[in-house]
GROMACS .gro file of C-alpha atoms in nm:
model
  286
    1UNK     CA    1  -0.405  -0.907  -8.090
    2UNK     CA    2  -0.691  -0.930  -7.845
    3UNK     CA    3  -0.527  -1.229  -7.677
    4UNK     CA    4  -0.205  -1.037  -7.626
    5UNK     CA    5  -0.393  -0.736  -7.492
    6UNK     CA    6  -0.583  -0.944  -7.240
    7UNK     CA    7  -0.266  -1.120  -7.135
    8UNK     CA    8  -0.083  -0.794  -7.092
    9UNK     CA    9  -0.371  -0.650  -6.891
   10UNK     CA   10  -0.379  -0.952  -6.667
   11UNK     CA   11  -0.007  -0.926  -6.603
   12UNK     CA   12  -0.024  -0.554  -6.525
   13UNK     CA   13  -0.322  -0.582  -6.287
   14UNK     CA   14  -0.210  -0.583  -5.926
   15UNK     CA   15  -0.259  -0.914  -5.758
   16UNK     CA   16  -0.474  -0.922  -5.447
   17UNK     CA   17  -0.292  -1.015  -5.128
   18UNK     CA   18  -0.364  -1.363  -5.008
   19UNK     CA   19  -0.605  -1.362  -4.714
   20UNK     CA   20  -0.430  -1.415  -4.383
   21UNK     CA   21  -0.519  -1.688  -4.141
   22UNK     CA   22  -0.860  -1.641  -3.985
   23UNK     CA   23  -0.846  -1.526  -3.626
   24UNK     CA   24  -0.998  -1.766  -3.383
   25UNK     CA   25  -1.297  -1.606  -3.215
   26UNK     CA   26  -1.399  -1.710  -2.868
   27UNK     CA   27  -1.764  -1.708  -2.758
   28UNK     CA   28  -1.875  -1.412  -2.551
   29UNK     CA   29  -1.954  -1.622  -2.245
   30UNK     CA   30  -1.599  -1.760  -2.244
   31UNK     CA   31  -1.450  -1.410  -2.261
   32UNK     CA   32  -1.659  -1.298  -1.964
   33UNK     CA   33  -1.564  -1.616  -1.779
   34UNK     CA   34  -1.194  -1.539  -1.830
   35UNK     CA   35  -1.243  -1.180  -1.715
   36UNK     CA   36  -1.432  -1.288  -1.404
   37UNK     CA   37  -1.172  -1.555  -1.333
   38UNK     CA   38  -0.887  -1.303  -1.348
   39UNK     CA   39  -1.068  -1.076  -1.102
   40UNK     CA   40  -1.143  -1.369  -0.868
   41UNK     CA   41  -0.778  -1.477  -0.882
   42UNK     CA   42  -0.664  -1.126  -0.788
   43UNK     CA   43  -0.905  -1.118  -0.492
   44UNK     CA   44  -0.792  -1.463  -0.378
   45UNK     CA   45  -0.427  -1.351  -0.394
   46UNK     CA   46  -0.515  -1.039  -0.191
   47UNK     CA   47  -0.686  -1.250   0.074
   48UNK     CA   48  -0.388  -1.484   0.099
   49UNK     CA   49  -0.115  -1.218   0.132
   50UNK     CA   50  -0.315  -1.014   0.386
   51UNK     CA   51  -0.445  -1.303   0.597
   52UNK     CA   52  -0.101  -1.470   0.604
   53UNK     CA   53   0.068  -1.140   0.702
   54UNK     CA   54   0.315  -1.170   0.415
   55UNK     CA   55   0.609  -0.933   0.456
   56UNK     CA   56   0.861  -0.964   0.172
   57UNK     CA   57   0.984  -0.607   0.152
   58UNK     CA   58   0.625  -0.500   0.086
   59UNK     CA   59   0.424  -0.498   0.408
   60UNK     CA   60   0.100  -0.672   0.316
   61UNK     CA   61   0.043  -0.741   0.686
   62UNK     CA   62  -0.071  -0.380   0.727
   63UNK     CA   63  -0.346  -0.408   0.469
   64UNK     CA   64  -0.703  -0.517   0.554
   65UNK     CA   65  -0.829  -0.859   0.451
   66UNK     CA   66  -1.122  -0.921   0.221
   67UNK     CA   67  -1.342  -0.988   0.525
   68UNK     CA   68  -1.261  -0.647   0.670
   69UNK     CA   69  -1.319  -0.486   0.330
   70UNK     CA   70  -1.656  -0.659   0.298
   71UNK     CA   71  -1.760  -0.529   0.640
   72UNK     CA   72  -1.654  -0.176   0.545
   73UNK     CA   73  -1.835  -0.200   0.211
   74UNK     CA   74  -2.153  -0.312   0.387
   75UNK     CA   75  -2.126  -0.015   0.621
   76UNK     CA   76  -2.085   0.222   0.324
   77UNK     CA   77  -2.376   0.069   0.132
   78UNK     CA   78  -2.601   0.117   0.433
   79UNK     CA   79  -2.505   0.485   0.459
   80UNK     CA   80  -2.683   0.750   0.256
   81UNK     CA   81  -2.368   0.964   0.255
   82UNK     CA   82  -2.193   0.708   0.033
   83UNK     CA   83  -2.448   0.756  -0.245
   84UNK     CA   84  -2.442   1.134  -0.207
   85UNK     CA   85  -2.065   1.129  -0.251
   86UNK     CA   86  -2.096   0.914  -0.564
   87UNK     CA   87  -2.360   1.149  -0.706
   88UNK     CA   88  -2.146   1.455  -0.629
   89UNK     CA   89  -1.841   1.308  -0.803
   90UNK     CA   90  -2.049   1.202  -1.104
   91UNK     CA   91  -2.200   1.551  -1.140
   92UNK     CA   92  -1.852   1.702  -1.135
   93UNK     CA   93  -1.701   1.454  -1.380
   94UNK     CA   94  -1.990   1.467  -1.625
   95UNK     CA   95  -2.011   1.847  -1.618
   96UNK     CA   96  -1.640   1.897  -1.679
   97UNK     CA   97  -1.624   1.618  -1.937
   98UNK     CA   98  -1.923   1.748  -2.133
   99UNK     CA   99  -1.775   2.097  -2.151
  100UNK     CA  100  -1.436   1.954  -2.250
  101UNK     CA  101  -1.595   1.743  -2.525
  102UNK     CA  102  -1.770   2.042  -2.683
  103UNK     CA  103  -1.470   2.274  -2.653
  104UNK     CA  104  -1.209   2.012  -2.744
  105UNK     CA  105  -1.382   1.886  -3.058
  106UNK     CA  106  -1.471   2.235  -3.182
  107UNK     CA  107  -1.123   2.374  -3.114
  108UNK     CA  108  -0.950   2.069  -3.262
  109UNK     CA  109  -1.146   2.100  -3.588
  110UNK     CA  110  -1.086   2.475  -3.609
  111UNK     CA  111  -0.713   2.450  -3.544
  112UNK     CA  112  -0.669   2.163  -3.788
  113UNK     CA  113  -0.857   2.335  -4.074
  114UNK     CA  114  -0.728   2.691  -4.031
  115UNK     CA  115  -0.360   2.779  -4.053
  116UNK     CA  116  -0.426   3.120  -3.902
  117UNK     CA  117  -0.595   2.973  -3.595
  118UNK     CA  118  -0.324   2.710  -3.570
  119UNK     CA  119  -0.053   2.977  -3.567
  120UNK     CA  120  -0.244   3.184  -3.310
  121UNK     CA  121  -0.365   2.915  -3.069
  122UNK     CA  122  -0.143   2.610  -3.104
  123UNK     CA  123   0.169   2.760  -2.938
  124UNK     CA  124  -0.041   2.854  -2.635
  125UNK     CA  125  -0.198   2.507  -2.618
  126UNK     CA  126   0.141   2.337  -2.645
  127UNK     CA  127   0.276   2.547  -2.356
  128UNK     CA  128  -0.026   2.483  -2.132
  129UNK     CA  129  -0.082   2.115  -2.221
  130UNK     CA  130   0.213   1.969  -2.022
  131UNK     CA  131   0.098   2.143  -1.703
  132UNK     CA  132  -0.080   1.884  -1.484
  133UNK     CA  133  -0.442   1.982  -1.428
  134UNK     CA  134  -0.407   1.916  -1.056
  135UNK     CA  135  -0.135   2.184  -1.043
  136UNK     CA  136  -0.408   2.434  -1.134
  137UNK     CA  137  -0.583   2.392  -0.797
  138UNK     CA  138  -0.436   2.719  -0.655
  139UNK     CA  139  -0.537   2.902  -0.974
  140UNK     CA  140  -0.888   2.756  -0.954
  141UNK     CA  141  -0.920   2.868  -0.592
  142UNK     CA  142  -0.827   3.223  -0.695
  143UNK     CA  143  -1.046   3.230  -1.006
  144UNK     CA  144  -1.371   3.079  -0.886
  145UNK     CA  145  -1.581   3.179  -0.584
  146UNK     CA  146  -1.676   2.820  -0.490
  147UNK     CA  147  -1.485   2.494  -0.465
  148UNK     CA  148  -1.747   2.328  -0.684
  149UNK     CA  149  -1.672   2.553  -0.981
  150UNK     CA  150  -1.298   2.509  -0.930
  151UNK     CA  151  -1.322   2.128  -0.932
  152UNK     CA  152  -1.532   2.132  -1.250
  153UNK     CA  153  -1.272   2.362  -1.408
  154UNK     CA  154  -0.991   2.120  -1.319
  155UNK     CA  155  -1.191   1.829  -1.460
  156UNK     CA  156  -1.255   2.026  -1.777
  157UNK     CA  157  -0.888   2.112  -1.818
  158UNK     CA  158  -0.781   1.750  -1.765
  159UNK     CA  159  -1.013   1.615  -2.035
  160UNK     CA  160  -0.980   1.906  -2.279
  161UNK     CA  161  -0.627   1.847  -2.408
  162UNK     CA  162  -0.655   1.474  -2.494
  163UNK     CA  163  -0.978   1.547  -2.682
  164UNK     CA  164  -0.825   1.848  -2.859
  165UNK     CA  165  -0.512   1.661  -2.970
  166UNK     CA  166  -0.699   1.350  -3.090
  167UNK     CA  167  -0.949   1.562  -3.285
  168UNK     CA  168  -0.673   1.768  -3.445
  169UNK     CA  169  -0.483   1.459  -3.557
  170UNK     CA  170  -0.802   1.293  -3.682
  171UNK     CA  171  -0.892   1.594  -3.901
  172UNK     CA  172  -0.542   1.616  -4.046
  173UNK     CA  173  -0.543   1.242  -4.122
  174UNK     CA  174  -0.855   1.265  -4.343
  175UNK     CA  175  -0.779   1.199  -4.713
  176UNK     CA  176  -0.803   1.524  -4.909
  177UNK     CA  177  -0.969   1.336  -5.195
  178UNK     CA  178  -1.288   1.308  -4.987
  179UNK     CA  179  -1.318   1.684  -4.952
  180UNK     CA  180  -1.220   1.740  -5.316
  181UNK     CA  181  -1.496   1.503  -5.429
  182UNK     CA  182  -1.762   1.696  -5.237
  183UNK     CA  183  -1.627   2.030  -5.359
  184UNK     CA  184  -1.627   1.904  -5.719
  185UNK     CA  185  -1.998   1.826  -5.689
  186UNK     CA  186  -2.065   2.180  -5.566
  187UNK     CA  187  -2.063   2.114  -5.193
  188UNK     CA  188  -2.009   2.409  -4.960
  189UNK     CA  189  -1.768   2.426  -4.665
  190UNK     CA  190  -2.057   2.355  -4.434
  191UNK     CA  191  -2.151   2.040  -4.627
  192UNK     CA  192  -1.788   1.926  -4.623
  193UNK     CA  193  -1.782   1.974  -4.247
  194UNK     CA  194  -2.109   1.788  -4.184
  195UNK     CA  195  -2.076   1.509  -4.441
  196UNK     CA  196  -1.701   1.450  -4.455
  197UNK     CA  197  -1.511   1.588  -4.156
  198UNK     CA  198  -1.743   1.503  -3.867
  199UNK     CA  199  -1.817   1.141  -3.973
  200UNK     CA  200  -1.456   1.082  -4.074
  201UNK     CA  201  -1.302   1.190  -3.743
  202UNK     CA  202  -1.540   1.000  -3.515
  203UNK     CA  203  -1.307   0.702  -3.450
  204UNK     CA  204  -1.020   0.933  -3.354
  205UNK     CA  205  -1.244   1.160  -3.147
  206UNK     CA  206  -1.382   0.873  -2.943
  207UNK     CA  207  -1.029   0.751  -2.878
  208UNK     CA  208  -0.954   1.092  -2.728
  209UNK     CA  209  -1.280   1.087  -2.532
  210UNK     CA  210  -1.186   0.755  -2.374
  211UNK     CA  211  -0.844   0.888  -2.271
  212UNK     CA  212  -0.997   1.215  -2.153
  213UNK     CA  213  -1.247   1.035  -1.930
  214UNK     CA  214  -0.969   0.843  -1.754
  215UNK     CA  215  -0.757   1.155  -1.700
  216UNK     CA  216  -1.061   1.348  -1.580
  217UNK     CA  217  -1.129   1.089  -1.308
  218UNK     CA  218  -0.769   1.109  -1.186
  219UNK     CA  219  -0.787   1.485  -1.156
  220UNK     CA  220  -1.137   1.518  -1.010
  221UNK     CA  221  -1.050   1.274  -0.731
  222UNK     CA  222  -0.724   1.457  -0.659
  223UNK     CA  223  -0.906   1.791  -0.656
  224UNK     CA  224  -1.168   1.655  -0.417
  225UNK     CA  225  -0.893   1.537  -0.183
  226UNK     CA  226  -0.731   1.881  -0.183
  227UNK     CA  227  -1.021   2.126  -0.181
  228UNK     CA  228  -1.346   1.932  -0.186
  229UNK     CA  229  -1.618   1.910   0.078
  230UNK     CA  230  -1.800   1.611  -0.068
  231UNK     CA  231  -1.731   1.336  -0.318
  232UNK     CA  232  -1.559   0.999  -0.329
  233UNK     CA  233  -1.213   1.155  -0.332
  234UNK     CA  234  -1.288   1.369  -0.027
  235UNK     CA  235  -1.440   1.075   0.162
  236UNK     CA  236  -1.144   0.849   0.078
  237UNK     CA  237  -0.898   1.105   0.208
  238UNK     CA  238  -1.107   1.158   0.521
  239UNK     CA  239  -1.094   0.782   0.585
  240UNK     CA  240  -0.715   0.797   0.562
  241UNK     CA  241  -0.693   1.084   0.813
  242UNK     CA  242  -0.888   0.884   1.072
  243UNK     CA  243  -0.681   0.568   0.999
  244UNK     CA  244  -0.976   0.382   0.847
  245UNK     CA  245  -0.778   0.178   0.595
  246UNK     CA  246  -1.069  -0.048   0.490
  247UNK     CA  247  -1.263   0.270   0.413
  248UNK     CA  248  -0.971   0.397   0.203
  249UNK     CA  249  -0.967   0.079  -0.007
  250UNK     CA  250  -1.344   0.078  -0.046
  251UNK     CA  251  -1.318   0.434  -0.175
  252UNK     CA  252  -1.042   0.331  -0.416
  253UNK     CA  253  -1.249   0.039  -0.543
  254UNK     CA  254  -1.549   0.268  -0.589
  255UNK     CA  255  -1.339   0.510  -0.794
  256UNK     CA  256  -1.216   0.223  -1.009
  257UNK     CA  257  -1.565   0.090  -1.075
  258UNK     CA  258  -1.701   0.437  -1.159
  259UNK     CA  259  -1.412   0.501  -1.396
  260UNK     CA  260  -1.458   0.162  -1.561
  261UNK     CA  261  -1.832   0.215  -1.611
  262UNK     CA  262  -1.802   0.569  -1.752
  263UNK     CA  263  -1.515   0.474  -1.986
  264UNK     CA  264  -1.717   0.173  -2.100
  265UNK     CA  265  -2.013   0.396  -2.178
  266UNK     CA  266  -1.790   0.624  -2.386
  267UNK     CA  267  -1.657   0.325  -2.582
  268UNK     CA  268  -2.010   0.191  -2.629
  269UNK     CA  269  -2.123   0.527  -2.765
  270UNK     CA  270  -1.823   0.523  -2.997
  271UNK     CA  271  -1.914   0.183  -3.136
  272UNK     CA  272  -2.275   0.290  -3.189
  273UNK     CA  273  -2.166   0.612  -3.363
  274UNK     CA  274  -1.927   0.429  -3.599
  275UNK     CA  275  -2.149   0.143  -3.710
  276UNK     CA  276  -2.069   0.233  -4.070
  277UNK     CA  277  -1.708   0.122  -4.019
  278UNK     CA  278  -1.608  -0.234  -4.115
  279UNK     CA  279  -1.607  -0.471  -3.818
  280UNK     CA  280  -1.227  -0.498  -3.823
  281UNK     CA  281  -1.184  -0.119  -3.809
  282UNK     CA  282  -1.433  -0.092  -3.522
  283UNK     CA  283  -1.233  -0.347  -3.321
  284UNK     CA  284  -0.911  -0.163  -3.403
  285UNK     CA  285  -1.054   0.170  -3.287
  286UNK     CA  286  -1.150   0.031  -2.947
   0.00000   0.00000   0.00000
């Protein structure tokens, strides 16, 4: 009888899936070498099409060469105004992004956990969300007494909705059994929020933060071009108005590097905050 019972149990137990083929992992130095090589190849291609005055429907002959860009970059690096513009743009982006993070995460959690709040606020958010943040420049000019406050408002609006949506989806995706387990052991709503909801939504929240940072950079630069007095966006547009095309491209490259660095810092913070995740899930959340 015991033999039959064991046999039946063994047959009914679900079989574990066979492990898939191990992914080949490349050393870190090789990954950085590939990344640097791709960037060097792009720069070499730029130098060739601009120096050779290639004109195949796209007029590369009008673009500056790498030598001209290097001269312009050296001029910018030697100017104190260049660093002031970078600092001004960073203050605007970090101020708006910080406010959007606080408001977006708090609102996303509240809307996801309260049907009443969802019914009251979600229709308004869904109507306002498709409006490009840069289209709010006239509204910002009317609402705020200074251009600085208006640009921070536009940056905040640009980052707010990606953070809100990602937080809302992350809260709704949490397994209810986690909350039920804490409630069964006598946990309060506050304990559920601190010990279940906030840790559980971190991967989704940081995904929204990464998207929000990229959108915020797009909008803060556009706002600086339209109504700013300082900043990388304003200086890039000023270079265009005086036909300083190397200066325009140096400004564009500066914007790209700043966006890359700030987005990388957000992703790094996300990996540090989700150390408790398995390594495979951490890679998937990046």
